Amino acid sequence: MIDRYRRLRMDERLRDMARETRIGKSSLIYPIFVEEGKNIIKEIAAMPGQKRYSPDTLPYALEELAAAGVKNVMFFGIPKEKDECGSGAFCENGIAQQALRAAKKAVPELYYIGDVCMCEYTSHGHCGIIKGDSVDNDKTLPLLARTAVSQVEAGADMVAPSDMMDGRVAVIRQALDEAGYIDTPIMSYAAKYASAFYGPFREAAGSDNFKGNRKTYQMDFHNRREARKEVDKDLEEGADLVMVKPALSYLDIIREIKDHVNVPVAAYSVSGEYAMIKAAAAAGMVDEANIVAESTVSMYRAGADILITYFAKEVAKMIDEGRIG
Ligand code: PBG
């Protein structure tokens, strides 16, 4: 027999050497929830192990991250008050802006990404301005642009629009350029599906108050070619990186986009993916670390260059230990 495929599997060092997929800590982004107020460190029931912090307690969490070797953070803000037009998203002293200023001051070595969306700030909980029963795309655009600029003014190194309004990357790029932020990149949530996997996030971010669903702006999960269309458009409008979200049920989309574009591709392993693993592990049904290792590597194998994950610290540790990577 000439072909003995087991030869390459016989030795752990050889298996590691011959690996096809390699992942590094520098590609990890950790999403973190910041709540307006003081002295807050609050467990998020739907996402065991994840917490909400106020700007004054946030530095502890950031230092822990930096110590684990995770260098990139993405902020989601939870304001004290919400209104019809989500003004907390773009006001100078909004919670995301407060958090960015505090973070930059306390732990300047990390890279800070602002999530640009209205849903945590609007009283109706949708990702834009409401007209009748629907979100008014074009009225929402200038508010997203203002939000992006105000986050960058507060210290964001990058902005990531997650609202799924048409044309938002173009208006954000233009507004950033006009404000002089020509070098600030945009990571667009380009292929973002209307997904039940966001359930726990909506509790975590306090954005579960909305009526109906987000199907008039987020994508239908039956569609694959549409993801290419969304990505093409966002790149044409000036996106520097594109994202596929969620990750685990969308590995085919990650691969599709990876083969289709020549910019870095990010995948977002969302709250529901995290919560399912945590719940199954807590019930003793699966081994948490092994499931995290395998599912994380599958996202990179599918084509992700960058991974946004609530398991970022655990993944960093596994890479340090040589368990994956
Ligand atoms: C805001 C936003 C959502 C997520 C990231 N940004 C929720 C949504 O679109 O309803 C989900 C992240 C997660 O589930 O971890 N638009």
mmCIF file of C-alpha atoms and ligand atoms in Angstrom:
data_model
loop_
_atom_site.group_PDB
_atom_site.id
_atom_site.type_symbol
_atom_site.label_atom_id
_atom_site.label_comp_id
_atom_site.label_asym_id
_atom_site.label_seq_id
_atom_site.Cartn_x
_atom_site.Cartn_y
_atom_site.Cartn_z
ATOM 1 C CA MET A 1 0.000 0.000 0.000
ATOM 2 C CA ILE A 2 1.467 3.365 -0.980
ATOM 3 C CA ASP A 3 -1.149 5.708 0.381
ATOM 4 C CA ARG A 4 -1.136 5.425 4.127
ATOM 5 C CA TYR A 5 -2.901 8.561 5.317
ATOM 6 C CA ARG A 6 -2.370 7.560 8.911
ATOM 7 C CA ARG A 7 1.370 8.270 8.563
ATOM 8 C CA LEU A 8 0.767 11.985 9.041
ATOM 9 C CA ARG A 9 -1.408 11.315 12.065
ATOM 10 C CA MET A 10 0.958 9.139 14.058
ATOM 11 C CA ASP A 11 2.798 11.817 16.031
ATOM 12 C CA GLU A 12 1.366 14.857 17.758
ATOM 13 C CA ARG A 13 4.234 17.094 16.626
ATOM 14 C CA LEU A 14 3.714 15.972 13.065
ATOM 15 C CA ARG A 15 -0.033 16.507 13.237
ATOM 16 C CA ASP A 16 0.611 20.046 14.444
ATOM 17 C CA MET A 17 3.244 20.618 11.747
ATOM 18 C CA ALA A 18 1.021 19.366 8.958
ATOM 19 C CA ARG A 19 -2.057 21.336 9.970
ATOM 20 C CA GLU A 20 -3.926 23.172 7.246
ATOM 21 C CA THR A 21 -5.584 25.787 9.417
ATOM 22 C CA ARG A 22 -3.652 28.025 11.756
ATOM 23 C CA ILE A 23 -5.104 30.569 14.073
ATOM 24 C CA GLY A 24 -3.447 33.263 16.079
ATOM 25 C CA LYS A 25 -4.520 35.393 19.023
ATOM 26 C CA SER A 26 -4.066 38.570 17.017
ATOM 27 C CA SER A 27 -7.162 37.700 14.960
ATOM 28 C CA LEU A 28 -9.518 37.589 17.951
ATOM 29 C CA ILE A 29 -12.024 40.307 18.815
ATOM 30 C CA TYR A 30 -13.877 40.261 22.130
ATOM 31 C CA PRO A 31 -17.338 41.906 22.310
ATOM 32 C CA ILE A 32 -18.076 43.640 25.594
ATOM 33 C CA PHE A 33 -21.215 45.249 27.049
ATOM 34 C CA VAL A 34 -20.945 48.632 28.748
ATOM 35 C CA GLU A 35 -23.791 50.070 30.747
ATOM 36 C CA GLU A 36 -24.301 53.674 31.758
ATOM 37 C CA GLY A 37 -23.819 54.164 35.491
ATOM 38 C CA LYS A 38 -21.224 53.522 38.155
ATOM 39 C CA ASN A 39 -19.746 50.540 39.886
ATOM 40 C CA ILE A 40 -21.576 48.015 37.696
ATOM 41 C CA ILE A 41 -20.343 44.451 37.177
ATOM 42 C CA LYS A 42 -23.507 42.551 36.334
ATOM 43 C CA GLU A 43 -23.821 38.940 35.250
ATOM 44 C CA ILE A 44 -25.787 38.424 32.039
ATOM 45 C CA ALA A 45 -28.165 35.550 32.794
ATOM 46 C CA ALA A 46 -28.617 34.488 29.170
ATOM 47 C CA MET A 47 -24.843 34.386 28.622
ATOM 48 C CA PRO A 48 -23.243 32.740 31.661
ATOM 49 C CA GLY A 49 -19.744 34.110 32.235
ATOM 50 C CA GLN A 50 -20.380 37.385 30.356
ATOM 51 C CA LYS A 51 -20.928 40.626 32.233
ATOM 52 C CA ARG A 52 -21.986 44.208 31.819
ATOM 53 C CA TYR A 53 -19.544 46.838 33.033
ATOM 54 C CA SER A 54 -19.852 50.563 33.659
ATOM 55 C CA PRO A 55 -17.102 52.857 32.331
ATOM 56 C CA ASP A 56 -15.412 52.928 35.771
ATOM 57 C CA THR A 57 -15.243 49.120 36.159
ATOM 58 C CA LEU A 58 -14.470 48.470 32.486
ATOM 59 C CA PRO A 59 -10.677 48.826 32.873
ATOM 60 C CA TYR A 60 -10.557 45.658 35.041
ATOM 61 C CA ALA A 61 -12.101 43.617 32.261
ATOM 62 C CA LEU A 62 -9.834 45.185 29.665
ATOM 63 C CA GLU A 63 -6.708 44.496 31.677
ATOM 64 C CA GLU A 64 -7.740 40.871 32.040
ATOM 65 C CA LEU A 65 -8.183 40.654 28.284
ATOM 66 C CA ALA A 66 -4.851 42.277 27.555
ATOM 67 C CA ALA A 67 -3.191 39.864 29.988
ATOM 68 C CA ALA A 68 -4.721 36.943 28.071
ATOM 69 C CA GLY A 69 -3.237 38.355 24.872
ATOM 70 C CA VAL A 70 -6.512 39.434 23.279
ATOM 71 C CA LYS A 71 -5.833 42.786 21.652
ATOM 72 C CA ASN A 72 -9.105 43.799 20.052
ATOM 73 C CA VAL A 73 -12.365 44.806 21.704
ATOM 74 C CA MET A 74 -15.763 45.706 20.359
ATOM 75 C CA PHE A 75 -18.162 47.819 22.436
ATOM 76 C CA PHE A 76 -21.915 47.577 22.790
ATOM 77 C CA GLY A 77 -23.483 50.380 24.808
ATOM 78 C CA ILE A 78 -26.495 50.180 27.089
ATOM 79 C CA PRO A 79 -27.847 53.693 27.771
ATOM 80 C CA LYS A 80 -29.887 54.788 30.811
ATOM 81 C CA GLU A 81 -32.535 56.325 28.618
ATOM 82 C CA LYS A 82 -33.845 55.555 25.156
ATOM 83 C CA ASP A 83 -35.846 57.702 22.737
ATOM 84 C CA GLU A 84 -37.569 57.518 19.343
ATOM 85 C CA CYS A 85 -34.488 58.464 17.356
ATOM 86 C CA GLY A 86 -31.842 56.762 19.482
ATOM 87 C CA SER A 87 -30.028 59.984 20.335
ATOM 88 C CA GLY A 88 -27.915 58.161 22.923
ATOM 89 C CA ALA A 89 -26.086 56.521 20.026
ATOM 90 C CA PHE A 90 -24.551 59.747 18.746
ATOM 91 C CA CYS A 91 -24.480 62.212 21.635
ATOM 92 C CA GLU A 92 -21.078 63.299 22.832
ATOM 93 C CA ASN A 93 -21.581 61.812 26.253
ATOM 94 C CA GLY A 94 -23.322 58.624 25.126
ATOM 95 C CA ILE A 95 -22.390 55.391 26.855
ATOM 96 C CA ALA A 96 -20.285 54.047 23.980
ATOM 97 C CA GLN A 97 -18.427 57.358 23.842
ATOM 98 C CA GLN A 98 -17.889 57.347 27.629
ATOM 99 C CA ALA A 99 -16.632 53.779 27.480
ATOM 100 C CA LEU A 100 -14.269 54.525 24.607
ATOM 101 C CA ARG A 101 -12.751 57.495 26.412
ATOM 102 C CA ALA A 102 -12.340 55.536 29.653
ATOM 103 C CA ALA A 103 -10.866 52.534 27.848
ATOM 104 C CA LYS A 104 -8.414 54.535 25.771
ATOM 105 C CA LYS A 105 -7.185 56.255 28.890
ATOM 106 C CA ALA A 106 -6.902 53.172 31.101
ATOM 107 C CA VAL A 107 -5.715 50.528 28.615
ATOM 108 C CA PRO A 108 -4.389 52.345 25.543
ATOM 109 C CA GLU A 109 -2.630 49.288 24.108
ATOM 110 C CA LEU A 110 -5.877 47.613 23.010
ATOM 111 C CA TYR A 111 -7.578 48.231 19.665
ATOM 112 C CA TYR A 112 -11.117 49.578 20.033
ATOM 113 C CA ILE A 113 -13.979 48.953 17.636
ATOM 114 C CA GLY A 114 -17.321 50.724 17.953
ATOM 115 C CA ASP A 115 -20.497 48.903 16.946
ATOM 116 C CA VAL A 116 -22.596 51.392 15.013
ATOM 117 C CA CYS A 117 -26.331 50.728 15.337
ATOM 118 C CA MET A 118 -29.426 52.351 16.816
ATOM 119 C CA CYS A 119 -31.217 49.378 18.374
ATOM 120 C CA GLU A 120 -29.758 49.655 21.874
ATOM 121 C CA TYR A 121 -30.726 53.351 21.948
ATOM 122 C CA THR A 122 -34.213 53.511 20.425
ATOM 123 C CA SER A 123 -37.344 53.247 22.591
ATOM 124 C CA HIS A 124 -38.931 50.950 19.968
ATOM 125 C CA GLY A 125 -35.798 48.770 19.785
ATOM 126 C CA HIS A 126 -35.349 48.756 16.014
ATOM 127 C CA CYS A 127 -32.082 49.498 14.253
ATOM 128 C CA GLY A 128 -33.254 52.805 12.772
ATOM 129 C CA ILE A 129 -35.925 55.495 12.672
ATOM 130 C CA ILE A 130 -39.461 54.109 12.478
ATOM 131 C CA LYS A 131 -41.975 55.264 9.880
ATOM 132 C CA GLY A 132 -45.330 53.472 10.014
ATOM 133 C CA ASP A 133 -44.565 49.812 10.562
ATOM 134 C CA SER A 134 -41.129 49.844 9.104
ATOM 135 C CA VAL A 135 -37.670 51.287 9.539
ATOM 136 C CA ASP A 136 -37.044 54.329 7.351
ATOM 137 C CA ASN A 137 -33.770 53.544 5.641
ATOM 138 C CA ASP A 138 -32.841 56.984 4.348
ATOM 139 C CA LYS A 139 -33.795 58.900 7.498
ATOM 140 C CA THR A 140 -31.598 56.529 9.507
ATOM 141 C CA LEU A 141 -28.461 57.052 7.410
ATOM 142 C CA PRO A 142 -27.410 60.486 8.731
ATOM 143 C CA LEU A 143 -27.831 59.267 12.319
ATOM 144 C CA LEU A 144 -25.565 56.296 11.666
ATOM 145 C CA ALA A 145 -22.986 58.629 10.152
ATOM 146 C CA ARG A 146 -23.162 60.896 13.224
ATOM 147 C CA THR A 147 -22.832 57.869 15.504
ATOM 148 C CA ALA A 148 -19.726 56.664 13.686
ATOM 149 C CA VAL A 149 -18.047 60.085 13.786
ATOM 150 C CA SER A 150 -18.845 60.597 17.474
ATOM 151 C CA GLN A 151 -17.401 57.186 18.345
ATOM 152 C CA VAL A 152 -14.212 57.946 16.473
ATOM 153 C CA GLU A 153 -14.020 61.348 18.174
ATOM 154 C CA ALA A 154 -14.277 59.499 21.498
ATOM 155 C CA GLY A 155 -11.408 57.205 20.551
ATOM 156 C CA ALA A 156 -12.695 54.315 18.412
ATOM 157 C CA ASP A 157 -9.949 52.943 16.178
ATOM 158 C CA MET A 158 -12.466 51.332 13.827
ATOM 159 C CA VAL A 159 -16.238 51.408 13.319
ATOM 160 C CA ALA A 160 -18.479 48.454 12.546
ATOM 161 C CA PRO A 161 -21.980 49.253 11.278
ATOM 162 C CA SER A 162 -24.405 46.434 12.175
ATOM 163 C CA ASP A 163 -27.759 48.029 11.287
ATOM 164 C CA MET A 164 -28.143 46.617 7.734
ATOM 165 C CA MET A 165 -29.536 49.827 6.220
ATOM 166 C CA ASP A 166 -28.780 50.181 2.513
ATOM 167 C CA GLY A 167 -26.125 52.751 1.719
ATOM 168 C CA ARG A 168 -24.779 53.128 5.226
ATOM 169 C CA VAL A 169 -21.164 52.363 4.470
ATOM 170 C CA ALA A 170 -21.075 55.173 1.880
ATOM 171 C CA VAL A 171 -22.482 57.800 4.243
ATOM 172 C CA ILE A 172 -20.256 56.688 7.099
ATOM 173 C CA ARG A 173 -17.148 56.787 4.875
ATOM 174 C CA GLN A 174 -18.052 60.237 3.647
ATOM 175 C CA ALA A 175 -18.748 61.578 7.147
ATOM 176 C CA LEU A 176 -15.507 60.136 8.539
ATOM 177 C CA ASP A 177 -13.514 61.618 5.664
ATOM 178 C CA GLU A 178 -15.145 65.022 6.079
ATOM 179 C CA ALA A 179 -14.288 64.965 9.771
ATOM 180 C CA GLY A 180 -10.667 64.222 8.873
ATOM 181 C CA TYR A 181 -10.694 60.532 9.831
ATOM 182 C CA ILE A 182 -9.497 59.308 6.476
ATOM 183 C CA ASP A 183 -7.475 56.469 8.004
ATOM 184 C CA THR A 184 -10.207 55.001 10.204
ATOM 185 C CA PRO A 185 -11.329 51.660 8.740
ATOM 186 C CA ILE A 186 -14.899 50.414 8.422
ATOM 187 C CA MET A 187 -15.685 46.774 9.142
ATOM 188 C CA SER A 188 -19.097 46.247 7.668
ATOM 189 C CA TYR A 189 -21.530 43.652 8.960
ATOM 190 C CA ALA A 190 -22.093 42.990 5.280
ATOM 191 C CA ALA A 191 -23.840 39.603 5.364
ATOM 192 C CA LYS A 192 -25.905 39.771 8.519
ATOM 193 C CA TYR A 193 -28.813 37.385 8.676
ATOM 194 C CA ALA A 194 -32.098 37.794 10.577
ATOM 195 C CA SER A 195 -31.257 35.169 13.149
ATOM 196 C CA ALA A 196 -32.666 33.538 16.259
ATOM 197 C CA PHE A 197 -29.049 33.150 17.370
ATOM 198 C CA TYR A 198 -29.100 36.801 18.511
ATOM 199 C CA GLY A 199 -31.613 36.036 21.286
ATOM 200 C CA PRO A 200 -29.264 36.163 24.284
ATOM 201 C CA PHE A 201 -27.551 39.327 22.977
ATOM 202 C CA ARG A 202 -30.831 41.168 23.038
ATOM 203 C CA GLU A 203 -31.139 40.437 26.735
ATOM 204 C CA ALA A 204 -27.480 41.325 27.274
ATOM 205 C CA ALA A 205 -27.798 44.627 25.426
ATOM 206 C CA GLY A 206 -31.337 45.426 26.564
ATOM 207 C CA SER A 207 -32.573 45.576 22.972
ATOM 208 C CA ASP A 208 -35.248 42.881 23.237
ATOM 209 C CA ASN A 209 -38.095 45.365 23.508
ATOM 210 C CA PHE A 210 -38.956 45.585 19.824
ATOM 211 C CA LYS A 211 -42.177 44.494 18.136
ATOM 212 C CA GLY A 212 -42.048 42.056 15.254
ATOM 213 C CA ASN A 213 -38.712 41.065 13.821
ATOM 214 C CA ARG A 214 -35.811 42.442 11.819
ATOM 215 C CA LYS A 215 -36.628 40.657 8.566
ATOM 216 C CA THR A 216 -37.211 43.881 6.608
ATOM 217 C CA TYR A 217 -33.543 44.777 6.970
ATOM 218 C CA GLN A 218 -31.511 41.708 7.981
ATOM 219 C CA MET A 219 -31.066 38.896 5.456
ATOM 220 C CA ASP A 220 -33.232 35.833 4.906
ATOM 221 C CA PHE A 221 -31.331 32.717 5.982
ATOM 222 C CA HIS A 222 -32.376 30.857 2.837
ATOM 223 C CA ASN A 223 -30.069 33.044 0.752
ATOM 224 C CA ARG A 224 -26.470 32.619 -0.255
ATOM 225 C CA ARG A 225 -25.973 34.629 -3.441
ATOM 226 C CA GLU A 226 -27.528 37.607 -1.721
ATOM 227 C CA ALA A 227 -24.569 37.613 0.680
ATOM 228 C CA ARG A 228 -22.262 38.223 -2.285
ATOM 229 C CA LYS A 229 -24.471 41.072 -3.421
ATOM 230 C CA GLU A 230 -24.366 42.717 0.019
ATOM 231 C CA VAL A 231 -20.604 42.283 0.281
ATOM 232 C CA ASP A 232 -19.975 43.669 -3.216
ATOM 233 C CA LYS A 233 -22.040 46.735 -2.460
ATOM 234 C CA ASP A 234 -20.359 47.441 0.865
ATOM 235 C CA LEU A 235 -16.922 47.132 -0.716
ATOM 236 C CA GLU A 236 -17.969 49.485 -3.491
ATOM 237 C CA GLU A 237 -19.138 51.944 -0.819
ATOM 238 C CA GLY A 238 -15.803 51.830 0.972
ATOM 239 C CA ALA A 239 -15.813 48.968 3.497
ATOM 240 C CA ASP A 240 -12.287 47.854 4.398
ATOM 241 C CA LEU A 241 -13.265 44.525 5.940
ATOM 242 C CA VAL A 242 -16.462 42.520 5.659
ATOM 243 C CA MET A 243 -18.219 40.328 8.163
ATOM 244 C CA VAL A 244 -20.468 37.289 8.048
ATOM 245 C CA LYS A 245 -22.837 36.876 10.980
ATOM 246 C CA PRO A 246 -23.741 34.508 12.668
ATOM 247 C CA ALA A 247 -20.867 32.068 12.168
ATOM 248 C CA LEU A 248 -21.641 28.475 13.087
ATOM 249 C CA SER A 249 -24.736 27.932 10.938
ATOM 250 C CA TYR A 250 -23.198 30.060 8.210
ATOM 251 C CA LEU A 251 -19.866 28.371 7.536
ATOM 252 C CA ASP A 252 -20.892 27.986 3.888
ATOM 253 C CA ILE A 253 -21.381 31.747 3.638
ATOM 254 C CA ILE A 254 -17.994 32.440 5.217
ATOM 255 C CA ARG A 255 -16.385 30.206 2.576
ATOM 256 C CA GLU A 256 -18.439 31.748 -0.209
ATOM 257 C CA ILE A 257 -17.364 35.254 0.765
ATOM 258 C CA LYS A 258 -13.745 34.254 1.364
ATOM 259 C CA ASP A 259 -13.514 32.890 -2.188
ATOM 260 C CA HIS A 260 -15.270 35.940 -3.569
ATOM 261 C CA VAL A 261 -13.412 38.939 -2.119
ATOM 262 C CA ASN A 262 -9.851 40.111 -1.621
ATOM 263 C CA VAL A 263 -10.275 41.881 1.720
ATOM 264 C CA PRO A 264 -10.079 40.287 5.184
ATOM 265 C CA VAL A 265 -13.208 38.360 6.174
ATOM 266 C CA ALA A 266 -14.493 38.466 9.742
ATOM 267 C CA ALA A 267 -16.982 36.039 11.267
ATOM 268 C CA TYR A 268 -19.084 36.794 14.328
ATOM 269 C CA SER A 269 -19.808 33.827 16.546
ATOM 270 C CA VAL A 270 -22.878 35.293 18.185
ATOM 271 C CA SER A 271 -24.558 35.140 21.572
ATOM 272 C CA GLY A 272 -26.794 32.143 20.773
ATOM 273 C CA GLU A 273 -23.805 30.066 19.727
ATOM 274 C CA TYR A 274 -22.127 30.944 23.011
ATOM 275 C CA ALA A 275 -25.248 30.304 25.098
ATOM 276 C CA MET A 276 -25.928 26.898 23.505
ATOM 277 C CA ILE A 277 -22.430 25.662 24.253
ATOM 278 C CA LYS A 278 -22.590 26.993 27.810
ATOM 279 C CA ALA A 279 -25.992 25.405 28.451
ATOM 280 C CA ALA A 280 -25.086 22.035 26.971
ATOM 281 C CA ALA A 281 -21.829 21.977 28.942
ATOM 282 C CA ALA A 282 -23.567 23.008 32.184
ATOM 283 C CA ALA A 283 -26.004 20.131 31.664
ATOM 284 C CA GLY A 284 -23.068 17.765 31.332
ATOM 285 C CA MET A 285 -23.958 16.877 27.754
ATOM 286 C CA VAL A 286 -20.769 18.033 26.037
ATOM 287 C CA ASP A 287 -17.242 18.953 27.017
ATOM 288 C CA GLU A 288 -17.078 22.734 26.834
ATOM 289 C CA ALA A 289 -13.401 23.208 26.004
ATOM 290 C CA ASN A 290 -13.422 20.569 23.257
ATOM 291 C CA ILE A 291 -16.570 21.998 21.704
ATOM 292 C CA VAL A 292 -15.176 25.526 21.800
ATOM 293 C CA ALA A 293 -11.909 24.355 20.235
ATOM 294 C CA GLU A 294 -13.598 22.446 17.418
ATOM 295 C CA SER A 295 -16.268 24.997 16.585
ATOM 296 C CA THR A 296 -13.774 27.883 16.690
ATOM 297 C CA VAL A 297 -11.360 26.140 14.347
ATOM 298 C CA SER A 298 -14.254 25.316 11.992
ATOM 299 C CA MET A 299 -14.901 29.039 11.530
ATOM 300 C CA TYR A 300 -11.286 29.669 10.544
ATOM 301 C CA ARG A 301 -11.262 26.567 8.349
ATOM 302 C CA ALA A 302 -14.357 27.931 6.594
ATOM 303 C CA GLY A 303 -12.319 31.021 5.747
ATOM 304 C CA ALA A 304 -12.532 33.525 8.595
ATOM 305 C CA ASP A 305 -9.444 35.694 8.929
ATOM 306 C CA ILE A 306 -10.829 37.410 12.017
ATOM 307 C CA LEU A 307 -13.168 36.013 14.666
ATOM 308 C CA ILE A 308 -15.436 37.968 16.969
ATOM 309 C CA THR A 309 -16.229 35.672 19.882
ATOM 310 C CA TYR A 310 -17.329 35.757 23.507
ATOM 311 C CA PHE A 311 -14.889 32.871 24.018
ATOM 312 C CA ALA A 312 -11.920 35.045 22.998
ATOM 313 C CA LYS A 313 -10.123 34.672 26.337
ATOM 314 C CA GLU A 314 -10.634 30.898 26.431
ATOM 315 C CA VAL A 315 -9.497 30.567 22.823
ATOM 316 C CA ALA A 316 -6.396 32.649 23.568
ATOM 317 C CA LYS A 317 -5.573 30.301 26.418
ATOM 318 C CA MET A 318 -6.013 27.232 24.213
ATOM 319 C CA ILE A 319 -3.657 28.760 21.666
ATOM 320 C CA ASP A 320 -1.100 29.431 24.436
ATOM 321 C CA GLU A 321 -1.376 25.844 25.560
ATOM 322 C CA GLY A 322 -0.908 24.579 22.019
ATOM 323 C CA ARG A 323 -4.277 22.854 22.059
ATOM 324 C CA ILE A 324 -5.327 24.658 18.891
ATOM 325 C CA GLY A 325 -3.568 27.087 16.603
HETATM 326 C C1 PBG B 1 -27.179 45.220 16.824
HETATM 327 C C2 PBG B 1 -26.455 43.935 16.965
HETATM 328 C C3 PBG B 1 -26.969 42.668 17.256
HETATM 329 C C4 PBG B 1 -25.870 41.827 17.421
HETATM 330 C C5 PBG B 1 -24.738 42.594 17.191
HETATM 331 N N1 PBG B 1 -25.122 43.889 16.876
HETATM 332 C C6 PBG B 1 -28.348 42.208 17.495
HETATM 333 C C7 PBG B 1 -29.358 42.312 16.440
HETATM 334 O O1 PBG B 1 -29.086 42.647 15.284
HETATM 335 O O2 PBG B 1 -30.493 42.044 16.787
HETATM 336 C C8 PBG B 1 -25.915 40.389 17.807
HETATM 337 C C9 PBG B 1 -24.700 39.870 18.455
HETATM 338 C C10 PBG B 1 -24.889 38.581 19.191
HETATM 339 O O3 PBG B 1 -25.950 37.956 19.157
HETATM 340 O O4 PBG B 1 -23.919 38.173 19.831
HETATM 341 N N2 PBG B 1 -27.804 45.447 15.635
#
